[in-house]
Amino acid sequence: MKIQSQYQPFLTIDYIIKEDENKLFDRKSSKIKPNDIAPIISAFANAEGGTIVIGIADKTREIEGINGIGNDSINNLIAAPKDVCIPMPQYKEEYLEVINKKGKADRLLLLHIEPSPEQVIRTINNSTYLRVADRTKELKGDDLRNLEYSKSVRHYEDECHPDASIDDLDKELLTTYREKLHAEDLSYEELLKARGFLKQQKGSNKLTNAAVLLFAKNIVQFYPNCRIRFVRYDGTKARTGADINIIRDQSIELPILKIIQAAKTFIGGQLREFTALDTITGKFQIVPEYPEFAWLEGIVNAVTHREYAMSGRYILVNMYDDRLEIESPGKLPSVVTVDNIKETRYSRNPRIARLLTDFGWVRELNEGVKRIYSDMEKFFLDDPIYSEPEQSVRLVLKNNIVMRNLRRKDRALEYVGEDIWKQLDTVDRDILAYMSSNIEVSRSALAIHVKKSGATITNRLRKLISMGVVQANGNAHDPTRTYSIVYMGE
């Protein structure tokens, strides 16, 4: 029989023993005192919730069990959230039947701490903590004030939707959710109520905004801004008017539980793969334009932590030749800043974040921004760039110059045709590749880019003009004269 939590199915006995502690899970010895787990309770409640597993040795991870400490000590641990924290967070206790290290039947005690979206949970000595990855961090000064400020604002995800009913939800998604929680005996109403997605309001049951955002059959009916818009540009800049250079514009409009997978499939299909020589093995290998985790984590974070109350905004993904930009509505939440984003996590939408964990995005959500940095470094790419323009969060991922040049050459080949391309040497191709990303270029700019003399560039331009693949703009004696690639079909 598989030993696992009924409330958090990912907490199996193997997971509890083998996995490292993280933002949703901590293990403690049965010798722990209630006062000693107060900081963890506060930290979990002030973040996205989490589970304290009691009865596992801290260092050896051996199963001690709790039966040996006696009923009084067990009851004191169960009562810890209400005895050592102010105010008391919402929580549930649970036992797991196990065999301890001595080979005897025993139990583990699990304290499931719920997120506290509208209150700051402090310890009885008036200290405040926040769970950051696998650490319990005490908040002071500006960090504490920011948390207190954020907690004073009602969470949009917990507000009731005035019109939506359970009939408007996707029953297939609800069934899958019920199965993941091993709660097949519950009705949809009971399931949603137990997880905080259905509330009593003026004598009737009302769905929260989070429930509709997550499960709606027709999300556009209720939240037209619950979408990801992907725009692909030809070149490195967005142009408008007669020079507009959008070559793909696609909107993905789905409930949250479907939109991440749809975005992963669609955007993954837009990104390029390149053949590169591995200098260690001496063999060619396929290299993606960006590491998948980096851009997918950017999408997951945008969907999870965006400000859904901003009705006119949506997640925007812009793809250029040299970079991918992911822009999410709303400033960084609470204690998170551009400077500390690698180490600090706090969810604007803790219920949405927790449910996405239940649905299998736990690895992406747990490893976070720090791995985006490390994966980009492994690909020899620049660090990701975070900024906060115009009430939004923007993540920029840059590709490298090798991939950028390959993209330019591929496009130049498409413009002039394979027959002509075969007649050109490396310098000719570099000139056309550079032109393919610019409407007009000067001779001096080409000389700098191609690293050839002005005389060489002049001779090559004459050749390309005679072949009909380049045109000159302006008088031959004009020092500002520019040159353009002649596109196929013109």
Coordinates of C-alpha atoms in Angstrom, one line a residue:
M1 CA 0.0 0.0 0.0
K2 CA 1.4 3.4 -1.0
I3 CA 1.9 5.7 2.0
Q4 CA 1.0 9.3 1.0
S5 CA -0.8 12.3 2.3
Q6 CA -4.5 12.6 1.6
Y7 CA -4.3 16.4 1.5
Q8 CA -1.0 16.7 -0.5
P9 CA -0.6 13.6 -2.6
F10 CA 2.9 14.5 -3.7
L11 CA 4.0 13.8 0.0
T12 CA 4.7 10.1 -0.3
I13 CA 7.0 8.4 2.2
D14 CA 9.7 8.2 -0.5
Y15 CA 9.4 11.9 -1.2
I16 CA 9.4 12.8 2.6
I17 CA 12.6 10.8 3.1
K18 CA 14.5 11.4 -0.1
E19 CA 13.6 14.9 -1.3
D20 CA 15.2 18.1 -0.1
E21 CA 13.1 20.5 1.8
N22 CA 11.5 23.2 -0.3
K23 CA 9.0 26.0 -0.1
L24 CA 6.1 23.7 0.5
F25 CA 7.7 21.0 2.8
D26 CA 9.8 20.8 5.9
R27 CA 10.8 17.8 8.1
K28 CA 11.4 17.8 11.8
S29 CA 12.5 15.3 14.4
S30 CA 9.9 14.0 16.9
K31 CA 12.0 15.7 19.6
I32 CA 11.1 19.2 18.3
K33 CA 9.3 21.5 20.7
P34 CA 6.2 23.6 19.7
N35 CA 8.1 26.9 20.2
D36 CA 10.8 25.6 17.8
I37 CA 8.4 25.1 14.9
A38 CA 6.7 28.5 15.4
P39 CA 8.9 30.2 12.8
I40 CA 8.1 27.6 10.2
I41 CA 4.4 27.8 10.8
S42 CA 4.6 31.6 10.5
A43 CA 6.7 31.3 7.3
F44 CA 4.4 28.9 5.6
A45 CA 1.3 30.8 6.5
N46 CA 2.7 34.1 5.2
A47 CA 3.8 32.5 1.9
E48 CA 1.9 29.8 -0.1
G49 CA 1.3 27.4 2.7
G50 CA 3.2 24.2 3.4
T51 CA 3.5 21.0 5.4
I52 CA 5.6 20.2 8.4
V53 CA 6.4 16.5 8.7
I54 CA 7.3 15.5 12.3
G55 CA 8.9 12.2 13.1
I56 CA 11.9 12.2 10.7
A57 CA 15.5 12.7 12.0
D58 CA 16.8 16.1 10.7
K59 CA 20.3 14.9 9.6
T60 CA 20.0 11.2 8.9
R61 CA 16.4 11.3 7.6
E62 CA 15.6 8.1 9.5
I63 CA 12.0 7.4 10.5
E64 CA 11.7 8.0 14.2
G65 CA 8.0 8.1 14.4
I66 CA 6.0 10.0 17.1
N67 CA 4.5 7.2 19.2
G68 CA 7.5 7.3 21.5
I69 CA 7.0 10.9 22.7
G70 CA 3.6 10.3 24.3
N71 CA 0.2 11.6 23.7
D72 CA 0.7 14.9 25.7
S73 CA 3.7 15.9 23.5
I74 CA 1.8 14.9 20.3
N75 CA -1.2 17.0 21.4
N76 CA 1.1 19.9 22.1
L77 CA 2.6 19.7 18.6
I78 CA -0.9 19.5 17.1
A79 CA -1.9 22.6 19.0
A80 CA 1.2 24.5 18.1
P81 CA -0.3 26.7 15.4
K82 CA -2.8 28.1 17.8
D83 CA -0.5 28.2 20.8
V84 CA 2.7 29.7 19.4
C85 CA 1.3 31.9 16.6
I86 CA -0.8 35.1 16.6
P87 CA -3.3 35.0 15.0
M88 CA -3.8 31.3 14.6
P89 CA -3.4 30.2 10.9
Q90 CA -5.8 27.7 9.3
Y91 CA -4.3 24.2 9.4
K92 CA -5.1 20.5 9.4
E93 CA -3.3 17.7 11.1
E94 CA -2.8 14.2 9.6
Y95 CA -1.1 11.0 10.5
L96 CA 0.8 8.6 8.2
E97 CA 1.2 5.0 9.3
V98 CA 4.8 4.0 8.9
I99 CA 7.4 1.5 10.1
N100 CA 10.1 3.2 12.2
K101 CA 13.8 2.6 12.2
K102 CA 13.5 0.0 14.8
G103 CA 11.1 -2.0 12.6
K104 CA 7.9 -1.2 14.7
A105 CA 4.6 0.2 13.6
D106 CA 4.6 4.0 14.2
R107 CA 3.2 7.3 12.8
L108 CA 4.3 10.5 11.3
L109 CA 2.5 13.8 12.2
L110 CA 1.8 16.1 9.3
L111 CA 0.8 19.7 10.0
H112 CA -0.7 21.2 6.8
I113 CA -0.4 25.0 7.2
E114 CA -2.8 27.0 4.9
P115 CA -1.7 30.3 3.3
S116 CA -3.0 33.4 5.1
P117 CA -3.8 35.8 2.3
E118 CA -5.4 38.5 4.4
Q119 CA -3.4 38.3 7.7
V120 CA 0.2 38.4 8.8
I121 CA 0.9 35.4 11.0
R122 CA 3.5 36.2 13.7
T123 CA 5.0 34.1 16.5
I124 CA 4.1 34.8 20.1
N125 CA 7.3 36.7 20.5
N126 CA 6.1 39.0 17.7
S127 CA 8.6 37.8 15.1
T128 CA 7.4 37.4 11.4
Y129 CA 8.8 34.9 8.9
L130 CA 8.4 34.1 5.3
R131 CA 9.2 30.8 3.5
V132 CA 11.8 31.4 0.7
A133 CA 12.7 28.2 -1.1
D134 CA 14.0 25.9 1.6
R135 CA 14.7 28.6 4.1
T136 CA 12.6 30.2 6.8
K137 CA 13.5 33.9 6.6
E138 CA 12.7 36.4 9.4
L139 CA 11.3 39.7 8.0
K140 CA 12.4 43.1 9.4
G141 CA 12.3 46.7 8.2
D142 CA 11.2 47.3 4.7
D143 CA 10.5 43.6 4.0
L144 CA 8.2 43.4 6.9
R145 CA 6.4 46.6 6.0
N146 CA 5.9 45.4 2.4
L147 CA 4.4 42.1 3.6
E148 CA 2.1 43.9 6.0
Y149 CA 1.0 46.3 3.2
S150 CA 0.4 43.4 0.8
K151 CA -1.6 41.5 3.4
S152 CA -3.9 44.5 4.0
V153 CA -5.2 44.3 0.4
R154 CA -7.9 41.8 -0.4
H155 CA -6.7 39.2 -2.8
Y156 CA -8.5 39.4 -6.1
E157 CA -8.4 35.6 -6.5
D158 CA -10.5 35.2 -3.3
E159 CA -13.2 37.6 -4.2
C160 CA -16.5 36.0 -5.3
H161 CA -17.5 36.2 -8.9
P162 CA -21.1 37.7 -9.2
D163 CA -22.3 35.6 -12.1
A164 CA -20.4 32.4 -12.7
S165 CA -21.8 29.1 -11.4
I166 CA -20.5 25.5 -11.3
D167 CA -22.3 24.8 -14.6
D168 CA -19.8 27.3 -16.2
L169 CA -16.8 25.2 -15.1
D170 CA -15.1 22.4 -17.1
K171 CA -16.2 19.2 -15.5
E172 CA -13.2 17.3 -17.0
L173 CA -10.8 19.6 -15.2
L174 CA -12.7 19.3 -12.0
T175 CA -12.7 15.5 -12.3
T176 CA -8.9 15.5 -12.9
Y177 CA -8.4 17.8 -9.9
R178 CA -10.5 15.5 -7.7
E179 CA -8.5 12.5 -8.8
K180 CA -5.2 14.3 -8.1
L181 CA -6.4 15.0 -4.5
H182 CA -7.7 11.4 -4.2
A183 CA -11.0 12.9 -3.2
E184 CA -13.3 11.0 -5.6
D185 CA -15.9 10.7 -2.8
L186 CA -16.5 14.4 -2.8
S187 CA -18.9 16.3 -5.0
Y188 CA -17.6 19.2 -7.1
E189 CA -19.2 21.6 -4.6
E190 CA -17.6 19.9 -1.6
L191 CA -14.2 19.8 -3.4
L192 CA -14.3 23.5 -4.3
K193 CA -15.5 24.5 -0.8
A194 CA -12.8 22.5 0.9
R195 CA -10.1 24.2 -1.2
G196 CA -11.5 27.7 -0.7
F197 CA -12.8 28.1 -4.3
L198 CA -16.5 28.2 -3.2
K199 CA -17.8 30.5 -0.5
Q200 CA -21.0 31.4 1.2
Q201 CA -22.2 34.9 0.3
K202 CA -25.5 36.3 1.4
G203 CA -26.9 32.8 1.9
S204 CA -25.8 31.3 -1.4
N205 CA -22.7 29.6 -2.8
K206 CA -20.5 31.7 -4.9
L207 CA -17.4 30.8 -6.9
T208 CA -14.3 32.8 -6.4
N209 CA -12.4 34.5 -9.2
A210 CA -9.7 31.9 -8.8
A211 CA -12.1 29.1 -9.4
V212 CA -13.4 30.6 -12.6
L213 CA -9.9 31.6 -13.8
L214 CA -8.7 28.0 -13.3
F215 CA -11.7 25.9 -14.4
A216 CA -14.0 27.9 -16.7
K217 CA -15.2 26.2 -19.9
N218 CA -15.3 29.6 -21.7
I219 CA -12.8 31.8 -20.1
V220 CA -13.4 34.7 -22.5
Q221 CA -17.0 35.0 -21.3
F222 CA -15.7 36.0 -17.8
Y223 CA -12.1 37.2 -18.2
P224 CA -11.1 38.3 -21.7
N225 CA -7.7 39.3 -20.2
C226 CA -6.9 35.7 -19.3
R227 CA -4.8 35.2 -22.4
I228 CA -1.2 35.0 -23.6
R229 CA -0.5 37.0 -26.8
F230 CA 2.6 35.9 -28.8
V231 CA 4.0 38.3 -31.3
R232 CA 7.0 37.4 -33.5
Y233 CA 8.9 40.2 -35.2
D234 CA 11.2 40.1 -38.2
G235 CA 14.4 41.7 -36.9
T236 CA 15.5 43.1 -33.6
K237 CA 13.0 46.0 -33.3
A238 CA 9.2 46.5 -33.5
R239 CA 8.3 48.7 -36.4
T240 CA 4.9 50.3 -37.2
G241 CA 3.0 51.7 -40.2
A242 CA 4.3 50.9 -43.6
D243 CA 7.4 49.2 -42.1
I244 CA 5.5 46.9 -39.7
N245 CA 7.5 43.7 -39.3
I246 CA 5.1 41.4 -37.4
I247 CA 5.2 37.9 -39.0
R248 CA 3.2 36.0 -36.4
D249 CA 0.5 37.2 -34.0
Q250 CA -1.3 34.5 -32.0
S251 CA -3.5 34.7 -28.9
I252 CA -4.0 31.8 -26.5
E253 CA -7.3 32.2 -24.6
L254 CA -7.8 29.4 -22.2
P255 CA -8.4 28.9 -18.4
I256 CA -5.2 28.8 -16.4
L257 CA -5.2 25.0 -16.1
K258 CA -4.9 24.7 -19.9
I259 CA -3.1 27.9 -20.9
I260 CA 0.4 26.9 -19.7
Q261 CA 0.5 23.6 -21.7
A262 CA -1.0 25.3 -24.7
A263 CA 1.7 28.1 -24.5
K264 CA 4.4 25.5 -24.0
T265 CA 3.4 23.7 -27.1
F266 CA 2.9 26.7 -29.3
I267 CA 5.9 28.8 -28.3
G268 CA 8.1 25.8 -28.3
G269 CA 7.1 25.3 -31.9
Q270 CA 8.2 28.9 -32.7
L271 CA 11.7 28.6 -31.2
R272 CA 14.5 27.5 -33.4
E273 CA 17.0 24.7 -33.1
F274 CA 20.6 24.9 -34.3
T275 CA 23.3 22.4 -35.1
A276 CA 26.5 23.2 -33.2
L277 CA 29.9 21.5 -32.8
D278 CA 30.6 20.1 -29.3
T279 CA 34.2 20.9 -28.8
I280 CA 34.6 18.2 -26.2
T281 CA 33.1 15.2 -28.2
G282 CA 33.9 16.6 -31.7
K283 CA 30.4 15.8 -32.7
F284 CA 27.6 18.0 -33.9
Q285 CA 24.5 18.3 -31.7
I286 CA 21.2 20.1 -31.7
V287 CA 21.1 23.2 -29.6
P288 CA 17.8 25.0 -28.8
E289 CA 17.6 28.8 -29.1
Y290 CA 16.9 29.1 -25.4
P291 CA 16.9 26.5 -22.6
E292 CA 13.4 25.2 -22.3
F293 CA 13.2 25.7 -18.5
A294 CA 14.2 29.3 -18.7
W295 CA 11.4 30.5 -21.0
L296 CA 8.8 28.0 -19.6
E297 CA 9.5 29.1 -16.1
G298 CA 9.0 32.7 -17.3
I299 CA 5.5 31.7 -18.7
V300 CA 4.6 29.7 -15.5
N301 CA 5.6 32.7 -13.3
A302 CA 3.7 35.1 -15.5
V303 CA 0.5 33.0 -15.3
T304 CA 0.8 32.3 -11.6
H305 CA 1.7 35.7 -10.2
R306 CA 0.2 38.2 -12.6
E307 CA -2.4 40.8 -11.4
Y308 CA -5.7 39.4 -12.8
A309 CA -7.6 42.4 -11.5
M310 CA -6.0 44.5 -14.3
S311 CA -8.9 44.0 -16.7
G312 CA -7.3 45.5 -19.8
R313 CA -4.0 43.7 -19.7
Y314 CA -2.8 40.3 -20.7
I315 CA 0.5 38.4 -20.8
L316 CA 2.6 39.4 -23.8
V317 CA 5.4 37.3 -25.3
N318 CA 7.5 39.2 -27.9
M319 CA 10.0 37.2 -30.0
Y320 CA 12.8 39.1 -31.8
D321 CA 15.8 37.7 -33.7
D322 CA 18.0 38.3 -30.6
R323 CA 15.7 38.0 -27.6
L324 CA 12.5 36.7 -26.1
E325 CA 10.5 39.1 -23.9
I326 CA 7.7 37.9 -21.4
E327 CA 5.7 40.7 -19.9
S328 CA 3.2 40.1 -17.1
P329 CA 0.6 42.6 -15.8
G330 CA 1.2 44.0 -12.3
K331 CA 4.3 44.9 -10.4
L332 CA 6.4 42.4 -8.5
P333 CA 4.3 41.2 -5.5
S334 CA 5.1 42.1 -1.8
V335 CA 8.7 41.6 -0.7
V336 CA 10.1 40.6 -4.2
T337 CA 12.2 43.2 -6.0
V338 CA 14.2 43.1 -9.2
D339 CA 17.3 43.0 -7.1
N340 CA 16.3 40.0 -4.8
I341 CA 14.2 38.1 -7.3
K342 CA 16.7 35.2 -7.4
E343 CA 16.3 34.5 -3.7
T344 CA 12.9 35.8 -2.7
R345 CA 9.5 34.3 -3.7
Y346 CA 6.0 35.5 -2.7
S347 CA 2.8 34.7 -4.5
R348 CA 0.2 37.3 -5.3
N349 CA -2.2 34.4 -6.0
P350 CA -1.4 31.7 -3.4
R351 CA -4.4 29.5 -4.2
I352 CA -3.7 29.5 -7.9
A353 CA 0.0 28.8 -7.2
R354 CA -0.9 25.9 -4.9
L355 CA -3.3 24.3 -7.4
L356 CA -0.8 24.6 -10.2
T357 CA 1.6 22.7 -7.9
D358 CA -1.1 20.0 -7.5
F359 CA -1.4 19.8 -11.3
G360 CA 2.2 18.9 -11.9
W361 CA 3.9 22.2 -12.4
V362 CA 5.6 21.7 -9.0
R363 CA 9.1 21.3 -10.5
E364 CA 8.9 24.5 -12.4
L365 CA 7.4 26.4 -9.4
N366 CA 9.9 25.1 -6.9
E367 CA 13.1 25.6 -8.9
G368 CA 12.3 29.1 -9.9
V369 CA 14.2 32.1 -11.0
K370 CA 17.6 30.9 -9.7
R371 CA 17.6 28.0 -12.2
I372 CA 16.7 30.4 -15.1
Y373 CA 20.0 32.1 -14.3
S374 CA 21.9 28.9 -14.1
D375 CA 20.4 27.4 -17.3
M376 CA 21.1 30.5 -19.3
E377 CA 24.7 30.4 -18.0
K378 CA 25.1 26.8 -19.1
F379 CA 24.0 27.8 -22.6
F380 CA 26.6 30.5 -22.6
L381 CA 23.9 33.1 -22.8
D382 CA 23.6 36.5 -21.0
D383 CA 21.9 36.7 -17.6
P384 CA 18.1 37.1 -17.8
I385 CA 17.0 40.7 -17.3
Y386 CA 14.0 41.6 -15.1
S387 CA 12.4 45.1 -15.1
E388 CA 9.1 46.7 -14.1
P389 CA 7.9 48.9 -17.0
E390 CA 4.5 50.5 -16.8
Q391 CA 2.9 48.5 -14.0
S392 CA 4.2 45.2 -15.3
V393 CA 7.1 42.7 -14.9
R394 CA 9.3 42.0 -17.9
L395 CA 11.7 39.1 -18.4
V396 CA 14.2 39.4 -21.2
L397 CA 16.1 36.3 -22.4
K398 CA 18.8 36.9 -25.0
N399 CA 20.1 34.4 -27.5
N400 CA 23.7 34.4 -28.6
I401 CA 25.3 36.0 -31.7
V402 CA 25.9 32.6 -33.4
M403 CA 22.2 31.8 -33.3
R404 CA 21.4 35.3 -34.3
N405 CA 23.6 35.2 -37.4
L406 CA 22.2 31.8 -38.3
R407 CA 18.7 33.2 -38.2
R408 CA 19.7 36.2 -40.3
K409 CA 21.4 34.0 -42.9
D410 CA 18.4 31.7 -43.1
R411 CA 16.1 34.7 -43.7
A412 CA 18.4 36.2 -46.3
L413 CA 18.4 32.8 -48.1
E414 CA 14.6 32.9 -48.2
Y415 CA 14.7 36.4 -49.6
V416 CA 17.1 35.9 -52.5
G417 CA 16.5 32.2 -53.3
E418 CA 18.7 29.1 -53.1
D419 CA 20.0 29.4 -56.7
I420 CA 21.5 32.9 -56.1
W421 CA 22.6 32.0 -52.6
K422 CA 24.8 29.2 -53.9
Q423 CA 26.6 31.7 -56.2
L424 CA 27.7 33.9 -53.2
D425 CA 30.7 33.6 -50.9
T426 CA 30.9 34.1 -47.2
V427 CA 31.3 37.9 -47.4
D428 CA 28.4 38.3 -49.8
R429 CA 26.2 36.2 -47.5
D430 CA 27.2 38.2 -44.4
I431 CA 26.2 41.4 -46.1
L432 CA 22.8 40.1 -47.1
A433 CA 22.3 38.5 -43.6
Y434 CA 22.9 41.9 -42.0
M435 CA 20.6 43.6 -44.5
S436 CA 17.8 41.1 -43.7
S437 CA 17.5 42.6 -40.2
N438 CA 17.6 46.3 -41.3
I439 CA 15.5 48.2 -43.7
E440 CA 18.4 50.3 -44.9
V441 CA 22.1 50.2 -44.1
S442 CA 25.0 52.4 -44.9
R443 CA 28.3 51.3 -46.4
S444 CA 30.2 52.2 -43.3
A445 CA 27.8 50.1 -41.1
L446 CA 28.4 47.1 -43.4
A447 CA 32.2 47.6 -43.2
I448 CA 32.0 47.5 -39.4
H449 CA 29.7 44.5 -39.3
V450 CA 31.5 42.4 -41.9
K451 CA 35.0 43.6 -40.8
K452 CA 36.1 44.5 -44.4
S453 CA 37.5 47.7 -45.9
G454 CA 35.2 50.3 -47.5
A455 CA 36.6 49.5 -50.9
T456 CA 35.8 45.8 -50.5
I457 CA 32.3 46.6 -49.4
T458 CA 31.8 48.9 -52.4
N459 CA 32.9 46.2 -54.8
R460 CA 30.6 43.6 -53.2
L461 CA 27.7 46.0 -53.2
R462 CA 28.2 46.6 -57.0
K463 CA 28.2 42.8 -57.5
L464 CA 25.0 42.3 -55.5
I465 CA 23.3 45.2 -57.2
S466 CA 24.2 43.7 -60.6
M467 CA 22.7 40.4 -59.5
G468 CA 19.5 42.2 -58.6
V469 CA 19.5 41.2 -54.9
V470 CA 20.5 44.7 -53.5
Q471 CA 19.3 48.1 -54.4
A472 CA 20.9 51.5 -53.7
N473 CA 18.9 54.3 -52.1
G474 CA 20.0 57.8 -53.1
N475 CA 22.6 59.5 -55.3
A476 CA 25.9 57.7 -55.9
H477 CA 27.8 60.8 -54.6
D478 CA 25.6 61.2 -51.5
P479 CA 27.6 60.3 -48.3
T480 CA 24.3 59.2 -46.6
R481 CA 23.5 56.7 -49.4
T482 CA 22.0 53.5 -48.1
Y483 CA 21.4 50.0 -49.4
S484 CA 18.5 47.5 -49.0
I485 CA 18.0 43.9 -49.8
V486 CA 15.6 43.2 -52.6
Y487 CA 13.0 40.8 -51.3
M488 CA 11.7 37.8 -53.3
G489 CA 8.7 38.8 -55.4
E490 CA 9.5 42.5 -55.6

